Amino acid sequence: MKLPEGFLLGSATSATQVEGGDTNNSWYRWSTEGKIKDGSNPLRANDDYRSFSGTVARLRETNQKVYRLSLEWSRIEPSEGKFSEEAIAHYREQISLLLQNGILPLVTIFHFSLPLWFEAKGGFESKESVDIFTRYVKRCAVGFGDLCNEFVTINEPNVYATMGYFYGDWPPGKKSFRLAMKVFGNLALAHIKAYKVIHEVREQMGFSDTMVGFAPHYRVFVSYGNGLMDTLAASAMRYLFQDAITKAMATGKLFPFRLRSLKGKYYDFVGVNYYTISQVKFKGFQALSADDAPKNDLGWEIYPQGLYDICLELSKKYDAPIWITENGICDKDDTRREKFIRDHLNSVILAASSGAKVERYYHWTLMDNFEWLEGESAPFGLYETDFEKQRYTLRKSGRYYAKVCKTGETD
Ligand code: BGC
């Protein structure tokens, strides 16, 4: 099948997962407490902070036209209110190198990792977090706004709040529905303020092409059984996990006590991170995979049709282009990745032909990297990484993706 005219393909990474070398962030701290399943930590990762040119070479080798990278907040603002000119210069170099190579950067400002000083102040639980985040975002807009016009403010606010505050498996490791809701509210407000400040700064610079959005994690939620309770639980989970936060961030229309005066449109594109479908059971409020369904190595059910459904639904609800900001598979043997990519891209093509304004696809991810709780043991990459030797081998599925990036055709 053929991708729509002008459709852009590339991949996505995040700073903590690829850069290595930073100990000033919440995920490094988490790793020192023995929380990473394979005992690894993000210190070496892909050594991308020092060898970003290797990353760019891999993007070029695979014909990618767009790249979603993120900034490590703890490098840019290593202590409260003090910004590192060196780190800013470093990211300017990275962005410039991408541009020189004809690759369009999409910069994520916050992707899960907090500077230690901010975590110690309570992170996004605290009232003042919104202003602290906005100050950081403003510095980023000033620092990079002349080079780059596309920004994701917050990656997966819903995963961040749920894993860190509801399940407590991620830093800061708390289990409180009340706190999770508070964090959701603060993140919504933080996005809205970030959206505004990036636009303001770039307008003052004389630019009118600013594209700002956010990238929630979207799932398809279906009922586990046929009973009413499972069906209700599936709707409730979907609303709490993704619909409410999307609406709040996009329009300022939720969390009425906080955002009442903020009604507006706070997105220039709709970011979609999509991986899987959940079968929801009322008992224990569980999200499960169907027993007989195809799965990735982590047990996540593979469901390409979901991407079609989500694209169509979001394009009905929200008035902006859709960018698939993440989609990928943990597949150590590389036996399922090529089919996964083909099937998901075909879903995107079908969604576009049914009227969804879907314009881009960023594969997660370019190279096996530090996969949060799984550490170095969950390979999502088009390139296989030998972490010890820092060697990279393009997988067979990576060769397939390179061909799609070149031809714009999935077969
Ligand atoms: C995150 C990535 C992560 C990927 C695979 C997404 O939830 O944004 O950082 O590596 O899923 O788990």
XYZ file of C-alpha atoms and ligand atoms in Angstrom:
423
model
C 0.000 0.000 0.000
C 1.107 3.570 -0.621
C 1.423 6.252 2.055
C -0.316 9.552 1.336
C 1.593 12.189 -0.646
C 3.930 14.164 1.634
C 3.660 11.688 4.541
C 6.829 11.835 6.692
C 8.487 8.835 8.327
C 11.149 8.679 11.001
C 11.739 7.493 14.526
C 11.637 8.640 18.141
C 13.946 8.366 21.155
C 14.189 10.088 24.527
C 17.204 11.638 26.245
C 17.384 9.430 29.355
C 16.949 6.328 27.232
C 19.792 7.025 24.802
C 22.187 9.685 26.060
C 24.072 8.114 28.947
C 26.305 10.028 31.343
C 23.783 11.891 33.517
C 23.333 11.129 37.211
C 21.291 14.202 38.069
C 17.882 12.770 37.138
C 15.106 10.794 38.800
C 15.597 7.667 36.673
C 19.269 7.331 37.512
C 18.332 7.711 41.170
C 15.638 5.046 40.760
C 18.208 2.671 39.250
C 20.515 3.125 42.251
C 17.702 1.831 44.442
C 17.725 -1.525 42.651
C 14.470 -0.884 40.805
C 15.591 -1.839 37.279
C 14.739 -5.451 36.518
C 18.053 -6.418 34.885
C 20.166 -4.383 37.287
C 21.266 -1.927 34.586
C 21.007 1.863 34.704
C 20.793 4.694 32.178
C 24.454 5.677 32.588
C 25.806 4.135 29.403
C 22.653 3.668 27.285
C 23.670 4.505 23.690
C 26.309 7.074 24.617
C 24.322 9.377 22.384
C 25.228 12.567 24.283
C 28.833 12.110 23.215
C 28.269 10.391 19.888
C 25.168 11.953 18.465
C 26.729 11.911 15.007
C 26.391 8.106 15.087
C 22.671 8.485 15.724
C 22.364 10.852 12.770
C 24.322 8.444 10.561
C 21.830 5.697 11.460
C 18.895 7.961 10.640
C 20.462 8.711 7.276
C 21.318 5.113 6.535
C 17.639 4.252 6.961
C 16.341 7.196 4.863
C 14.425 8.793 7.735
C 13.122 12.305 7.203
C 11.936 13.221 10.706
C 13.354 12.514 14.159
C 11.765 12.987 17.559
C 14.400 13.552 20.254
C 14.062 14.841 23.802
C 15.933 17.223 26.064
C 17.287 16.129 29.455
C 15.864 18.733 31.823
C 18.503 17.965 34.464
C 21.263 18.871 32.026
C 19.644 22.128 30.921
C 18.670 23.205 34.444
C 21.062 21.245 36.690
C 20.112 23.241 39.763
C 17.015 25.287 40.418
C 16.815 28.361 38.199
C 20.411 27.960 36.923
C 20.606 27.076 33.268
C 23.593 25.415 31.669
C 24.796 27.293 28.594
C 26.928 24.289 27.781
C 23.947 21.921 27.638
C 21.972 24.405 25.567
C 24.888 24.737 23.141
C 25.085 20.941 22.980
C 21.421 20.524 22.020
C 21.732 23.371 19.517
C 24.528 21.399 17.896
C 22.393 18.255 17.792
C 19.446 20.054 16.245
C 21.717 21.778 13.728
C 23.317 18.491 12.722
C 19.896 16.998 12.045
C 18.945 19.989 9.916
C 22.219 19.853 7.988
C 21.385 16.264 7.182
C 17.900 17.089 5.945
C 16.173 15.556 8.974
C 13.383 17.554 10.595
C 13.613 17.590 14.411
C 10.595 17.329 16.705
C 11.817 18.239 20.187
C 10.198 16.775 23.306
C 10.766 19.030 26.286
C 9.884 16.587 29.066
C 10.016 12.807 28.672
C 9.606 11.151 32.109
C 12.903 12.210 33.806
C 13.030 14.979 36.400
C 16.060 16.880 37.680
C 16.811 15.701 41.214
C 16.227 19.142 42.725
C 12.747 19.276 41.194
C 11.917 15.741 42.284
C 13.022 16.661 45.822
C 10.551 19.564 45.811
C 7.720 17.129 45.015
C 7.867 17.276 41.206
C 4.468 17.855 39.622
C 2.692 17.266 42.934
C 3.616 20.697 44.124
C 1.626 23.822 43.388
C 4.620 25.742 42.127
C 5.604 22.994 39.652
C 3.658 24.630 36.855
C 5.643 27.869 37.097
C 8.916 25.990 37.465
C 8.160 23.967 34.339
C 7.082 27.053 32.417
C 10.355 28.805 33.257
C 12.286 25.794 31.909
C 10.139 25.662 28.780
C 10.679 29.367 28.173
C 14.453 28.882 28.359
C 14.133 26.053 25.835
C 12.006 28.163 23.510
C 14.550 30.998 23.680
C 17.447 28.561 23.297
C 16.129 26.504 20.404
C 13.221 28.469 18.912
C 15.332 29.976 16.139
C 16.440 26.505 14.979
C 13.339 24.469 15.503
C 9.599 25.079 15.225
C 8.160 21.752 16.415
C 7.805 20.804 20.072
C 6.120 18.132 22.170
C 5.698 19.667 25.625
C 5.077 16.526 27.689
C 5.458 12.899 26.712
C 2.726 10.553 27.948
C 1.441 12.562 30.900
C -0.961 9.689 31.543
C 1.769 7.039 31.820
C 3.917 9.345 33.937
C 1.110 10.013 36.431
C -0.223 6.450 36.468
C 3.095 4.629 36.819
C 4.618 7.080 39.278
C 1.586 7.855 41.449
C -1.027 5.147 41.031
C 0.906 1.898 40.576
C 4.041 3.357 42.138
C 6.408 1.284 39.977
C 8.174 4.333 38.549
C 9.732 7.228 40.402
C 8.683 8.698 42.750
C 7.018 5.382 43.613
C 3.806 6.596 45.265
C 0.452 4.853 45.304
C -2.310 7.353 45.712
C -5.294 8.003 43.463
C -5.612 11.471 44.953
C -2.005 12.347 44.157
C -2.259 10.863 40.665
C -5.237 13.148 39.980
C -3.366 16.130 41.340
C -0.412 15.380 39.077
C -2.757 14.970 36.097
C -4.170 18.438 36.830
C -0.769 20.070 37.188
C 0.488 18.442 33.986
C -2.525 19.724 32.080
C -1.890 23.231 33.309
C 1.854 22.882 32.662
C 1.169 21.922 29.056
C -1.175 24.844 28.504
C 1.335 27.335 29.887
C 4.137 25.715 27.896
C 2.063 25.899 24.736
C 1.503 29.595 25.261
C 5.070 30.474 26.155
C 6.588 28.656 23.162
C 4.215 30.494 20.848
C 4.934 33.839 22.495
C 8.701 33.450 22.373
C 8.721 32.381 18.741
C 6.311 35.145 17.758
C 8.689 37.658 19.303
C 11.427 36.085 17.198
C 9.265 36.757 14.147
C 8.143 33.199 13.414
C 4.592 32.157 12.644
C 5.144 28.452 11.893
C 5.203 27.140 15.497
C 3.834 23.627 16.020
C 3.281 22.584 19.629
C 1.495 19.494 20.895
C 1.646 16.778 23.517
C 1.858 13.014 23.132
C -0.414 10.884 25.329
C -0.239 7.115 25.391
C -3.424 5.856 23.713
C -4.788 2.362 24.031
C -7.857 0.611 22.814
C -9.860 -0.478 25.851
C -12.358 -3.291 25.455
C -14.367 -5.299 27.908
C -12.747 -8.590 29.033
C -16.019 -10.473 29.285
C -19.537 -9.824 28.058
C -20.809 -8.587 31.407
C -21.970 -5.069 32.144
C -19.401 -4.499 34.886
C -16.435 -5.240 32.607
C -17.911 -2.955 29.964
C -18.341 -0.134 32.462
C -14.822 -0.680 33.799
C -13.397 -0.464 30.253
C -15.135 2.887 29.665
C -14.056 4.237 33.039
C -10.449 3.213 32.507
C -10.365 4.758 29.080
C -11.787 8.012 30.357
C -9.470 8.242 33.346
C -6.360 7.130 31.473
C -6.567 9.025 28.212
C -9.760 10.880 27.306
C -9.847 13.256 30.272
C -6.217 14.318 30.084
C -6.385 14.781 26.313
C -9.408 17.010 26.623
C -7.895 19.009 29.474
C -4.608 19.606 27.691
C -6.092 20.257 24.287
C -8.910 22.572 25.304
C -8.483 23.583 28.944
C -12.050 22.429 29.419
C -11.599 19.980 32.230
C -10.418 20.184 35.811
C -12.830 23.154 35.960
C -11.550 24.661 39.162
C -8.050 25.035 37.823
C -8.620 25.744 34.159
C -11.899 27.604 34.022
C -10.308 30.768 32.709
C -8.159 28.889 30.247
C -10.583 27.579 27.666
C -8.902 27.589 24.279
C -7.066 25.480 21.731
C -3.695 24.276 22.953
C -2.445 21.992 20.222
C -1.203 22.450 16.673
C -0.971 18.713 16.069
C -2.361 15.685 17.867
C 0.453 13.405 19.056
C -0.370 9.698 19.319
C 1.774 7.100 21.080
C 0.151 3.767 20.309
C 1.244 0.247 21.232
C -1.562 -2.032 22.352
C -5.117 -2.955 23.340
C -6.285 -3.750 26.875
C -9.011 -6.197 27.872
C -10.467 -4.677 31.003
C -11.779 -6.702 33.918
C -13.920 -5.034 36.559
C -12.499 -7.329 39.237
C -9.318 -5.665 40.432
C -9.690 -3.021 37.703
C -7.202 -5.009 35.580
C -5.981 -4.328 32.035
C -5.122 -7.699 30.453
C -4.131 -9.200 27.109
C -6.287 -11.813 25.392
C -4.811 -15.299 25.897
C -4.666 -16.314 22.259
C -3.643 -12.952 20.739
C -0.250 -12.197 19.168
C 1.952 -10.347 21.663
C 5.310 -8.627 21.936
C 8.077 -9.885 24.234
C 6.576 -7.952 27.157
C 3.175 -9.589 26.692
C 1.526 -6.527 25.117
C -1.161 -7.556 22.664
C -0.521 -6.545 19.038
C -3.566 -4.867 17.534
C -2.900 -2.774 14.387
C -6.593 -2.033 13.808
C -6.449 0.079 16.975
C -4.294 2.670 15.274
C -6.938 3.076 12.571
C -9.672 3.474 15.190
C -7.704 5.988 17.256
C -6.741 8.111 14.236
C -10.343 8.310 13.099
C -11.685 9.076 16.526
C -9.148 11.788 17.307
C -9.572 13.417 13.931
C -13.301 13.685 14.585
C -12.748 15.216 18.014
C -9.760 17.477 17.399
C -9.024 19.889 14.624
C -5.343 19.425 13.742
C -3.071 17.004 11.893
C -2.315 13.725 13.642
C 1.301 12.698 14.107
C 1.982 9.161 15.306
C 4.700 10.192 17.742
C 5.444 6.591 18.855
C 4.597 3.067 17.742
C 6.798 0.022 17.996
C 7.424 -3.452 19.355
C 9.713 -5.169 21.823
C 10.904 -8.108 19.704
C 14.269 -9.605 20.557
C 14.330 -12.159 17.720
C 13.070 -9.641 15.194
C 10.507 -12.165 13.986
C 7.464 -9.870 14.349
C 8.748 -6.313 13.830
C 8.509 -6.112 10.042
C 4.911 -7.327 10.049
C 4.140 -5.037 12.989
C 5.391 -2.003 11.063
C 3.637 -2.991 7.839
C 0.318 -3.672 9.545
C 0.381 -0.463 11.578
C 1.376 1.670 8.605
C -1.378 0.051 6.558
C -3.815 1.043 9.316
C -2.545 4.597 9.029
C -3.008 4.514 5.243
C -6.573 3.256 5.652
C -7.288 5.914 8.275
C -6.009 8.603 5.906
C -8.177 7.280 3.093
C -11.174 7.364 5.464
C -10.543 11.061 6.082
C -8.177 11.202 9.088
C -5.574 13.902 8.614
C -2.647 11.731 9.641
C 0.641 13.106 8.366
C 3.566 11.489 10.133
C 4.860 8.308 11.755
C 7.768 8.132 14.233
C 8.771 4.546 14.906
C 9.693 3.668 18.480
C 12.589 3.317 18.330
C 15.765 3.846 16.351
C 18.048 1.614 18.427
C 17.616 -0.654 21.447
C 18.009 1.643 24.432
C 17.411 1.955 28.165
C 13.808 0.794 28.439
C 12.904 2.211 31.867
C 12.057 -0.581 34.343
C 13.217 -3.245 31.868
C 16.641 -1.646 31.592
C 18.760 -2.804 28.668
C 16.741 -5.985 28.208
C 13.771 -4.915 26.115
C 14.827 -4.335 22.506
C 12.479 -2.003 20.621
C 15.109 -0.891 18.070
C 15.392 -0.903 14.305
C 19.059 -1.320 15.208
C 20.243 -3.977 17.607
C 22.528 -2.455 20.239
C 25.550 -4.135 21.756
C 25.681 -1.913 24.852
C 29.055 -3.191 25.973
C 30.834 -2.495 22.703
C 28.484 0.275 21.558
C 28.000 -1.512 18.244
C 24.889 -1.155 16.164
C 23.481 -3.674 13.683
C 20.556 -2.843 11.455
C 17.918 -5.519 11.876
C 16.126 -7.128 8.947
C 13.007 -5.186 9.975
C 15.162 -2.044 9.999
C 16.086 -2.715 6.378
C 12.403 -3.082 5.603
C 11.641 0.232 7.333
C 14.476 1.929 5.428
C 12.839 0.756 2.206
C 9.441 2.099 3.272
C 11.061 5.423 4.193
C 12.594 5.576 0.748
C 9.666 4.474 -1.377
C 6.656 5.532 0.706
C 5.196 2.072 0.097
C 4.625 -0.697 2.625
C 4.896 -3.571 0.090
C 7.432 5.721 26.128
C 8.836 5.316 25.745
C 8.989 3.816 25.947
C 8.015 3.102 25.056
C 8.111 1.583 25.109
C 6.361 4.751 25.697
O 5.469 4.577 26.750
O 7.174 7.039 25.749
O 9.738 6.062 26.481
O 10.284 3.383 25.757
O 6.717 3.462 25.414
O 7.798 1.112 26.359
